[in-house]
Amino acid sequence: MNINATLLGQTIMFAMFVWFCMKFVWPPIMAALDARKKLIADGLAAAERGKHDLELAAKRSAEVLREAKEKAADIIALGDKRAGEIVEEAKVKAEVEAGNIRTRANSEIEQEVFRAKEQLRTQVSGVALAGAGKILGREIDAKAHNDLLEKLLTEI
Amino acid sequence: MTTEALTSTEYIRHHLQNLTCGLHEGQFHCAHNVEEAKAMGFWALNIDTLGVSLVLGLVFLFFFSRVAKSAAQGVPSGAQNFVEWVIEFVDNSVRGSFSGRNALVAPLALTIFIWIFLMNLMDLIPVDYIPFVAEHMGIGHFKVVPSTDPNATIGMALGVFFLVIFYSIKMKGLGGFIGELTLQPFGKFGLPFNLFLEVVNLIAKPVSLSLRLFGNMYAGEMIFILIALLPFYVQWTLSLPWAIFHILIVTLQAFIFMTLTIVYLDMAHQEHH
């Protein structure tokens, strides 16, 4: 346990180890650590930016959605109004048409009635003529006369 | 125990003896006992201390530089994660204690921390394993914990001491450094007293650094050796708790050496302290 030249050897070895460590160990590892620190910082910044972008996009999408809803509501309202108008128009048209049909029908009925009356009149006159002829043919037979009249009446 | 005839005292002495090799009576050989090692004087080498610390230093640098070479900025692998964790720990310690700007301090602190940690860790190898193997290879002594050899701890503390003096002179100039040693705390009229105080203060730095580490590890090793003297079936009741506690000391001493080095270098960089 005595002091000897080991001391100097140890000092020299120590100096060499420190030199080697300073040259080849410390700088590369510190460089790697710094690079990783930067990498992580960049990554975090990018993540932050991404989050911000996402927020913006969400806001924008909400706005677009709201606009679309408004537009849709407008369109629906417009459609409702248009539908009402169409119904109204149709109603008016229908009423007009109905009036036309009615007047046409009325005039046809009148014509029909007129024609029927005409026919009836001709028939009545024919019947009356025939009756008169028959009466004239058998003047004596009052009873027959009456019968003819009655017959005539029923015919009319 | 290595042989039956060994007494407790001999056993302990044997375990505390380094493998000291040097020139003795004109030829190079390794000492067989403490007296021979002493007789070799200063120009002898503790081969075990140097060898183990060299291997541990190379293990540290090989592992760390391999990770450094492939260090990627992406998701780190397990080894890279561990290395980065250690480096960030050391970097935080340096940032916390060292106010100047010096590219040397952080790698220095890292080297000190890991190297001393590995040296101290050798203390957890059961005390008889290595000497037993060494004996069978014809090597009489082998202390596997370099930090229980004062040569190793003083050697490192001297390295730190040189750096402290170098940066003191570099940052303050030679005049500033001498002024710091002589002109405070009592002004120029108390110069001899100032010089005495400041020199003691300066010398105390490497002495406290080296002897604190050496003392702690030596005491820990000694207790392991004493526990190893007990009958083998009770050894674990003491050696296990001590080993677990020693893990704390191993780390703590490495950390203290590193932190004090940073603090001393910080003081060397500052104008006033």
Short mmCIF file of C-alpha atoms in Angstrom, two decimals:
data_model
loop_
_atom_site.label_atom_id
_atom_site.label_comp_id
_atom_site.label_asym_id
_atom_site.label_seq_id
_atom_site.Cartn_x
_atom_site.Cartn_y
_atom_site.Cartn_z
CA MET A 1 0.00 0.00 0.00
CA ASN A 2 2.88 2.30 -0.70
CA ILE A 3 2.94 5.21 -3.03
CA ASN A 4 4.78 4.47 -6.25
CA ALA A 5 4.78 5.21 -9.97
CA THR A 6 1.32 3.66 -10.31
CA LEU A 7 0.18 7.17 -9.41
CA LEU A 8 1.72 8.62 -12.57
CA GLY A 9 0.40 5.78 -14.68
CA GLN A 10 -3.07 6.34 -13.33
CA THR A 11 -2.86 10.08 -14.00
CA ILE A 12 -1.75 9.51 -17.59
CA MET A 13 -4.47 6.91 -18.13
CA PHE A 14 -7.01 9.29 -16.64
CA ALA A 15 -5.93 12.09 -18.98
CA MET A 16 -6.15 9.81 -22.01
CA PHE A 17 -9.60 8.55 -21.06
CA VAL A 18 -10.87 12.08 -20.51
CA TRP A 19 -9.42 13.16 -23.85
CA PHE A 20 -11.04 10.23 -25.64
CA CYS A 21 -14.36 10.84 -23.92
CA MET A 22 -14.25 14.52 -24.83
CA LYS A 23 -13.35 13.74 -28.44
CA PHE A 24 -15.44 10.72 -29.36
CA VAL A 25 -18.14 10.12 -26.74
CA TRP A 26 -19.59 13.35 -25.48
CA PRO A 27 -20.10 15.41 -28.69
CA PRO A 28 -21.93 12.78 -30.80
CA ILE A 29 -24.30 11.88 -27.98
CA MET A 30 -25.00 15.51 -27.14
CA ALA A 31 -25.57 16.17 -30.86
CA ALA A 32 -28.02 13.29 -31.00
CA LEU A 33 -29.78 14.58 -27.87
CA ASP A 34 -30.02 18.10 -29.28
CA ALA A 35 -31.26 16.78 -32.62
CA ARG A 36 -33.91 14.72 -30.86
CA LYS A 37 -34.90 17.72 -28.76
CA LYS A 38 -35.38 19.72 -31.95
CA LEU A 39 -37.25 16.84 -33.57
CA ILE A 40 -39.63 16.60 -30.63
CA ALA A 41 -40.10 20.37 -30.50
CA ASP A 42 -40.86 20.39 -34.23
CA GLY A 43 -43.25 17.50 -33.82
CA LEU A 44 -45.06 19.23 -31.00
CA ALA A 45 -45.27 22.44 -33.00
CA ALA A 46 -46.64 20.51 -35.99
CA ALA A 47 -49.18 18.81 -33.75
CA GLU A 48 -50.21 22.18 -32.37
CA ARG A 49 -50.55 23.55 -35.88
CA GLY A 50 -52.57 20.51 -36.90
CA LYS A 51 -54.86 21.00 -33.95
CA HIS A 52 -55.30 24.64 -34.89
CA ASP A 53 -56.06 23.68 -38.49
CA LEU A 54 -58.59 21.14 -37.30
CA GLU A 55 -60.31 23.78 -35.19
CA LEU A 56 -60.46 26.13 -38.17
CA ALA A 57 -61.82 23.38 -40.39
CA ALA A 58 -64.45 22.48 -37.81
CA LYS A 59 -65.48 26.10 -37.58
CA ARG A 60 -65.65 26.41 -41.35
CA SER A 61 -67.62 23.20 -41.74
CA ALA A 62 -70.10 24.39 -39.13
CA GLU A 63 -70.52 27.61 -41.04
CA VAL A 64 -71.03 25.79 -44.34
CA LEU A 65 -73.56 23.53 -42.67
CA ARG A 66 -75.43 26.50 -41.26
CA GLU A 67 -75.48 28.22 -44.65
CA ALA A 68 -76.73 25.07 -46.32
CA LYS A 69 -79.49 24.75 -43.77
CA GLU A 70 -80.52 28.34 -44.33
CA LYS A 71 -80.55 27.82 -48.08
CA ALA A 72 -82.58 24.67 -47.71
CA ALA A 73 -85.09 26.47 -45.51
CA ASP A 74 -85.35 29.25 -48.10
CA ILE A 75 -85.91 26.73 -50.86
CA ILE A 76 -88.57 24.94 -48.84
CA ALA A 77 -90.34 28.21 -48.12
CA LEU A 78 -90.17 29.17 -51.78
CA GLY A 79 -91.51 25.77 -52.76
CA ASP A 80 -94.38 26.06 -50.29
CA LYS A 81 -95.29 29.44 -51.67
CA ARG A 82 -95.12 28.18 -55.23
CA ALA A 83 -97.25 25.21 -54.37
CA GLY A 84 -99.87 27.47 -52.82
CA GLU A 85 -99.84 29.62 -55.90
CA ILE A 86 -100.24 26.59 -58.17
CA VAL A 87 -103.14 25.31 -56.10
CA GLU A 88 -104.78 28.74 -56.22
CA GLU A 89 -104.29 28.95 -59.97
CA ALA A 90 -105.69 25.47 -60.42
CA LYS A 91 -108.68 26.35 -58.32
CA VAL A 92 -109.40 29.42 -60.39
CA LYS A 93 -108.94 27.47 -63.60
CA ALA A 94 -111.17 24.68 -62.34
CA GLU A 95 -113.89 27.10 -61.37
CA VAL A 96 -113.75 28.72 -64.77
CA GLU A 97 -113.84 25.32 -66.45
CA ALA A 98 -116.72 24.22 -64.23
CA GLY A 99 -118.66 27.36 -65.20
CA ASN A 100 -118.03 26.67 -68.85
CA ILE A 101 -119.13 23.07 -68.51
CA ARG A 102 -122.23 24.13 -66.68
CA THR A 103 -123.28 26.72 -69.28
CA ARG A 104 -122.60 24.21 -72.05
CA ALA A 105 -124.69 21.61 -70.29
CA ASN A 106 -127.49 24.11 -69.64
CA SER A 107 -127.66 25.12 -73.28
CA GLU A 108 -127.63 21.47 -74.35
CA ILE A 109 -130.41 20.71 -71.89
CA GLU A 110 -132.41 23.65 -73.23
CA GLN A 111 -131.87 22.48 -76.76
CA GLU A 112 -132.87 18.98 -75.76
CA VAL A 113 -136.01 20.32 -74.01
CA PHE A 114 -136.80 22.43 -77.02
CA ARG A 115 -136.34 19.49 -79.35
CA ALA A 116 -138.48 17.29 -77.12
CA LYS A 117 -141.17 19.94 -77.06
CA GLU A 118 -141.00 20.21 -80.84
CA GLN A 119 -141.32 16.48 -81.21
CA LEU A 120 -144.07 16.37 -78.69
CA ARG A 121 -145.87 19.10 -80.47
CA THR A 122 -145.64 17.36 -83.81
CA GLN A 123 -146.73 14.11 -82.24
CA VAL A 124 -149.60 15.79 -80.37
CA SER A 125 -150.71 17.47 -83.55
CA GLY A 126 -150.42 14.16 -85.41
CA VAL A 127 -152.36 12.41 -82.70
CA ALA A 128 -154.92 15.21 -82.72
CA LEU A 129 -155.18 14.96 -86.46
CA ALA A 130 -155.60 11.23 -86.28
CA GLY A 131 -158.12 11.63 -83.49
CA ALA A 132 -160.00 14.24 -85.44
CA GLY A 133 -159.98 11.99 -88.50
CA LYS A 134 -161.31 9.12 -86.46
CA ILE A 135 -163.93 11.36 -84.81
CA LEU A 136 -164.97 12.55 -88.19
CA GLY A 137 -165.15 8.98 -89.41
CA ARG A 138 -167.49 7.85 -86.58
CA GLU A 139 -169.52 10.88 -85.60
CA ILE A 140 -172.44 8.88 -84.34
CA ASP A 141 -170.72 6.95 -81.81
CA ALA A 142 -170.50 9.37 -78.92
CA LYS A 143 -169.32 6.66 -76.77
CA ALA A 144 -166.64 5.88 -79.25
CA HIS A 145 -165.95 9.54 -79.42
CA ASN A 146 -165.41 9.67 -75.72
CA ASP A 147 -163.35 6.58 -75.86
CA LEU A 148 -161.20 8.20 -78.50
CA LEU A 149 -160.84 11.32 -76.46
CA GLU A 150 -159.91 9.33 -73.45
CA LYS A 151 -157.49 7.39 -75.59
CA LEU A 152 -156.10 10.64 -76.83
CA LEU A 153 -155.76 11.92 -73.34
CA THR A 154 -153.83 8.96 -72.20
CA GLU A 155 -151.66 9.20 -75.29
CA ILE A 156 -150.79 12.75 -74.44
CA MET B 1 -8.87 -18.87 2.52
CA THR B 2 -6.01 -19.81 0.29
CA THR B 3 -4.15 -22.25 2.53
CA GLU B 4 -4.99 -23.89 5.81
CA ALA B 5 -1.88 -22.65 7.56
CA LEU B 6 -2.68 -18.98 6.96
CA THR B 7 -3.56 -17.02 10.06
CA SER B 8 -6.14 -14.28 10.04
CA THR B 9 -3.50 -11.59 10.07
CA GLU B 10 -1.64 -13.14 7.18
CA TYR B 11 -4.88 -13.57 5.27
CA ILE B 12 -5.78 -9.92 5.67
CA ARG B 13 -2.27 -8.77 4.81
CA HIS B 14 -2.28 -10.97 1.78
CA HIS B 15 -5.56 -9.47 0.57
CA LEU B 16 -4.40 -5.92 1.08
CA GLN B 17 -1.17 -6.40 -0.85
CA ASN B 18 -1.03 -5.06 -4.41
CA LEU B 19 0.73 -6.83 -7.24
CA THR B 20 3.72 -4.49 -7.18
CA CYS B 21 6.30 -5.02 -9.86
CA GLY B 22 9.50 -3.12 -10.42
CA LEU B 23 13.26 -3.16 -10.42
CA HIS B 24 14.61 -4.86 -7.35
CA GLU B 25 18.29 -5.53 -6.92
CA GLY B 26 18.93 -4.95 -10.58
CA GLN B 27 16.20 -7.10 -12.09
CA PHE B 28 12.51 -6.64 -12.86
CA HIS B 29 10.16 -8.83 -10.89
CA CYS B 30 7.05 -8.71 -8.78
CA ALA B 31 7.16 -8.37 -5.02
CA HIS B 32 6.23 -11.35 -2.89
CA ASN B 33 5.49 -9.39 0.25
CA VAL B 34 5.06 -5.92 1.64
CA GLU B 35 8.74 -5.54 2.52
CA GLU B 36 9.89 -6.34 -0.98
CA ALA B 37 7.32 -3.94 -2.43
CA LYS B 38 8.57 -1.22 -0.13
CA ALA B 39 12.16 -1.88 -1.07
CA MET B 40 11.35 -1.18 -4.72
CA GLY B 41 10.82 2.45 -3.81
CA PHE B 42 8.90 4.85 -5.99
CA TRP B 43 9.71 3.37 -9.37
CA ALA B 44 7.45 0.38 -9.16
CA LEU B 45 4.04 -0.26 -10.65
CA ASN B 46 0.97 -1.85 -9.13
CA ILE B 47 0.15 -3.98 -12.14
CA ASP B 48 -3.24 -5.06 -10.74
CA THR B 49 -4.40 -1.49 -10.14
CA LEU B 50 -3.24 -0.28 -13.53
CA GLY B 51 -4.50 -3.32 -15.38
CA VAL B 52 -7.96 -3.38 -13.84
CA SER B 53 -8.46 0.36 -14.22
CA LEU B 54 -7.24 0.20 -17.81
CA VAL B 55 -9.67 -2.61 -18.62
CA LEU B 56 -12.54 -0.82 -16.88
CA GLY B 57 -11.75 2.46 -18.63
CA LEU B 58 -11.65 0.68 -21.97
CA VAL B 59 -14.95 -1.06 -21.22
CA PHE B 60 -16.51 2.29 -20.42
CA LEU B 61 -15.11 4.06 -23.48
CA PHE B 62 -15.79 1.15 -25.81
CA PHE B 63 -19.42 0.89 -24.72
CA PHE B 64 -20.07 4.63 -24.74
CA SER B 65 -18.25 5.35 -28.01
CA ARG B 66 -20.02 2.49 -29.76
CA VAL B 67 -23.33 4.00 -28.68
CA ALA B 68 -22.09 7.47 -29.63
CA LYS B 69 -21.14 6.29 -33.11
CA SER B 70 -24.60 4.93 -33.81
CA ALA B 71 -26.45 7.59 -31.82
CA ALA B 72 -29.66 8.35 -33.66
CA GLN B 73 -32.00 11.22 -33.12
CA GLY B 74 -35.02 8.95 -33.47
CA VAL B 75 -36.31 6.45 -30.94
CA PRO B 76 -33.23 5.31 -28.97
CA SER B 77 -32.32 1.67 -28.45
CA GLY B 78 -31.95 0.26 -24.95
CA ALA B 79 -28.19 0.85 -24.74
CA GLN B 80 -28.52 4.34 -26.19
CA ASN B 81 -31.29 5.10 -23.76
CA PHE B 82 -29.10 4.08 -20.84
CA VAL B 83 -26.10 6.06 -22.11
CA GLU B 84 -28.26 9.12 -22.72
CA TRP B 85 -29.74 8.80 -19.27
CA VAL B 86 -26.25 8.77 -17.70
CA ILE B 87 -25.08 11.63 -19.89
CA GLU B 88 -28.10 13.77 -19.09
CA PHE B 89 -27.59 13.08 -15.40
CA VAL B 90 -23.95 14.20 -15.64
CA ASP B 91 -24.89 17.14 -17.86
CA ASN B 92 -27.48 18.29 -15.32
CA SER B 93 -24.91 18.03 -12.53
CA VAL B 94 -22.46 20.12 -14.56
CA ARG B 95 -25.11 22.69 -15.47
CA GLY B 96 -26.15 22.90 -11.83
CA SER B 97 -22.68 23.42 -10.36
CA PHE B 98 -20.52 24.83 -13.11
CA SER B 99 -21.28 28.40 -14.14
CA GLY B 100 -18.56 28.93 -16.76
CA ARG B 101 -18.31 27.63 -20.31
CA ASN B 102 -15.83 24.84 -20.78
CA ALA B 103 -16.20 21.90 -23.13
CA LEU B 104 -13.85 19.81 -21.00
CA VAL B 105 -15.79 19.76 -17.76
CA ALA B 106 -18.76 17.63 -18.77
CA PRO B 107 -16.78 14.83 -20.47
CA LEU B 108 -14.34 14.95 -17.55
CA ALA B 109 -17.20 14.55 -15.09
CA LEU B 110 -18.65 11.68 -17.13
CA THR B 111 -15.31 9.88 -17.30
CA ILE B 112 -14.77 10.31 -13.56
CA PHE B 113 -18.24 9.14 -12.67
CA ILE B 114 -18.34 6.00 -14.79
CA TRP B 115 -14.72 5.03 -14.34
CA ILE B 116 -14.79 5.36 -10.56
CA PHE B 117 -18.19 3.68 -10.44
CA LEU B 118 -16.79 0.67 -12.33
CA MET B 119 -13.67 0.58 -10.15
CA ASN B 120 -15.74 0.69 -7.00
CA LEU B 121 -18.08 -1.92 -8.41
CA MET B 122 -15.19 -4.42 -8.41
CA ASP B 123 -15.63 -4.38 -4.64
CA LEU B 124 -18.75 -6.50 -5.08
CA ILE B 125 -16.76 -9.38 -6.54
CA PRO B 126 -16.34 -11.86 -3.67
CA VAL B 127 -12.97 -11.14 -2.07
CA ASP B 128 -11.46 -14.58 -2.65
CA TYR B 129 -12.36 -15.16 -6.31
CA ILE B 130 -9.71 -13.13 -8.04
CA PRO B 131 -6.78 -13.87 -5.65
CA PHE B 132 -7.65 -17.57 -5.90
CA VAL B 133 -7.57 -17.54 -9.69
CA ALA B 134 -4.43 -15.36 -9.66
CA GLU B 135 -2.65 -17.73 -7.28
CA HIS B 136 -3.33 -20.65 -9.56
CA MET B 137 -1.86 -18.63 -12.43
CA GLY B 138 1.28 -18.09 -10.38
CA ILE B 139 0.53 -14.51 -9.36
CA GLY B 140 0.98 -13.98 -5.67
CA HIS B 141 -1.22 -10.97 -5.10
CA PHE B 142 -4.07 -9.35 -6.93
CA LYS B 143 -6.22 -6.54 -5.59
CA VAL B 144 -9.12 -6.19 -7.96
CA VAL B 145 -10.51 -2.87 -6.65
CA PRO B 146 -8.31 -0.07 -8.02
CA SER B 147 -9.95 2.53 -5.80
CA THR B 148 -8.69 0.73 -2.69
CA ASP B 149 -5.19 1.54 -3.89
CA PRO B 150 -4.28 5.12 -2.86
CA ASN B 151 -2.11 5.35 -5.98
CA ALA B 152 -5.18 5.20 -8.17
CA THR B 153 -7.22 7.74 -6.22
CA ILE B 154 -4.30 10.13 -5.73
CA GLY B 155 -3.45 9.74 -9.41
CA MET B 156 -6.91 10.87 -10.44
CA ALA B 157 -7.02 13.61 -7.82
CA LEU B 158 -3.69 14.88 -9.15
CA GLY B 159 -5.18 15.03 -12.62
CA VAL B 160 -8.03 17.14 -11.28
CA PHE B 161 -5.54 19.24 -9.29
CA PHE B 162 -3.51 20.03 -12.41
CA LEU B 163 -6.69 21.08 -14.18
CA VAL B 164 -7.68 23.31 -11.25
CA ILE B 165 -4.28 25.07 -11.33
CA PHE B 166 -4.28 25.22 -15.13
CA TYR B 167 -7.70 26.85 -15.35
CA SER B 168 -7.01 29.14 -12.38
CA ILE B 169 -3.99 30.52 -14.23
CA LYS B 170 -5.75 30.49 -17.60
CA MET B 171 -8.82 32.35 -16.38
CA LYS B 172 -7.19 34.80 -13.95
CA GLY B 173 -3.68 35.01 -15.30
CA LEU B 174 -0.62 34.02 -13.29
CA GLY B 175 -0.80 37.30 -11.36
CA GLY B 176 -4.45 36.79 -10.56
CA PHE B 177 -3.81 33.27 -9.35
CA ILE B 178 -0.92 34.37 -7.13
CA GLY B 179 -3.03 37.28 -5.93
CA GLU B 180 -5.81 34.90 -5.02
CA LEU B 181 -3.31 32.85 -3.01
CA THR B 182 -1.76 35.79 -1.18
CA LEU B 183 -4.15 38.73 -0.94
CA GLN B 184 -7.15 37.19 0.74
CA PRO B 185 -8.84 36.90 3.09
CA PHE B 186 -6.84 39.47 5.12
CA GLY B 187 -5.53 41.93 2.55
CA LYS B 188 -1.88 42.45 1.65
CA PHE B 189 -0.69 43.04 5.21
CA GLY B 190 -1.66 39.51 6.25
CA LEU B 191 0.24 38.05 3.31
CA PRO B 192 2.10 35.16 4.99
CA PHE B 193 -1.01 34.08 6.82
CA ASN B 194 -3.09 34.39 3.66
CA LEU B 195 -0.59 32.30 1.73
CA PHE B 196 -0.61 29.62 4.40
CA LEU B 197 -4.42 29.48 4.49
CA GLU B 198 -4.86 29.46 0.73
CA VAL B 199 -2.15 26.88 0.09
CA VAL B 200 -3.71 24.59 2.67
CA ASN B 201 -7.04 25.22 1.00
CA LEU B 202 -5.58 24.39 -2.40
CA ILE B 203 -3.72 21.27 -1.27
CA ALA B 204 -6.76 20.08 0.65
CA LYS B 205 -8.68 19.68 -2.62
CA PRO B 206 -6.76 16.74 -4.13
CA VAL B 207 -6.05 15.27 -0.70
CA SER B 208 -9.71 15.24 0.30
CA LEU B 209 -10.78 13.97 -3.13
CA SER B 210 -8.37 11.06 -3.14
CA LEU B 211 -8.46 10.10 0.51
CA ARG B 212 -12.25 10.22 0.75
CA LEU B 213 -12.63 7.76 -2.10
CA PHE B 214 -9.72 5.62 -0.97
CA GLY B 215 -10.88 5.58 2.66
CA ASN B 216 -14.43 4.60 1.85
CA MET B 217 -13.50 1.85 -0.55
CA TYR B 218 -10.67 0.56 1.61
CA ALA B 219 -12.94 0.36 4.63
CA GLY B 220 -15.61 -1.40 2.60
CA GLU B 221 -13.09 -3.88 1.23
CA MET B 222 -11.72 -4.45 4.72
CA ILE B 223 -15.16 -5.33 6.04
CA PHE B 224 -15.67 -7.81 3.18
CA ILE B 225 -12.32 -9.40 4.07
CA LEU B 226 -13.28 -9.58 7.76
CA ILE B 227 -16.63 -11.14 6.86
CA ALA B 228 -14.73 -13.65 4.70
CA LEU B 229 -12.90 -14.80 7.86
CA LEU B 230 -16.14 -16.10 9.35
CA PRO B 231 -17.29 -19.68 8.80
CA PHE B 232 -18.66 -19.93 5.26
CA TYR B 233 -22.23 -20.82 6.37
CA VAL B 234 -22.76 -17.54 8.26
CA GLN B 235 -20.92 -15.27 5.83
CA TRP B 236 -23.97 -14.49 3.74
CA THR B 237 -25.89 -13.07 6.74
CA LEU B 238 -23.34 -10.25 6.88
CA SER B 239 -21.92 -10.06 3.39
CA LEU B 240 -25.28 -9.81 1.66
CA PRO B 241 -26.52 -6.77 3.65
CA TRP B 242 -23.08 -5.17 3.39
CA ALA B 243 -22.95 -5.76 -0.37
CA ILE B 244 -26.38 -4.21 -0.81
CA PHE B 245 -25.37 -1.24 1.31
CA HIS B 246 -22.11 -1.08 -0.59
CA ILE B 247 -23.96 -0.56 -3.88
CA LEU B 248 -25.03 2.76 -2.39
CA ILE B 249 -21.47 3.66 -1.35
CA VAL B 250 -20.10 2.64 -4.75
CA THR B 251 -22.45 5.03 -6.52
CA LEU B 252 -22.26 7.74 -3.90
CA GLN B 253 -18.45 7.91 -3.88
CA ALA B 254 -18.32 8.09 -7.66
CA PHE B 255 -20.93 10.85 -7.57
CA ILE B 256 -19.10 12.78 -4.83
CA PHE B 257 -15.79 12.61 -6.70
CA MET B 258 -17.53 13.88 -9.83
CA THR B 259 -19.45 16.67 -8.08
CA LEU B 260 -16.41 17.91 -6.16
CA THR B 261 -14.36 17.93 -9.36
CA ILE B 262 -17.03 20.09 -11.00
CA VAL B 263 -17.17 22.40 -7.99
CA TYR B 264 -13.37 22.76 -7.80
CA LEU B 265 -13.18 23.56 -11.49
CA ASP B 266 -16.03 26.04 -11.11
CA MET B 267 -14.08 27.75 -8.32
CA ALA B 268 -11.02 27.81 -10.57
CA HIS B 269 -13.09 29.62 -13.23
CA GLN B 270 -14.50 32.26 -10.90
CA GLU B 271 -12.77 35.51 -10.10
CA HIS B 272 -13.83 35.61 -6.46
CA HIS B 273 -14.61 32.69 -4.25
#
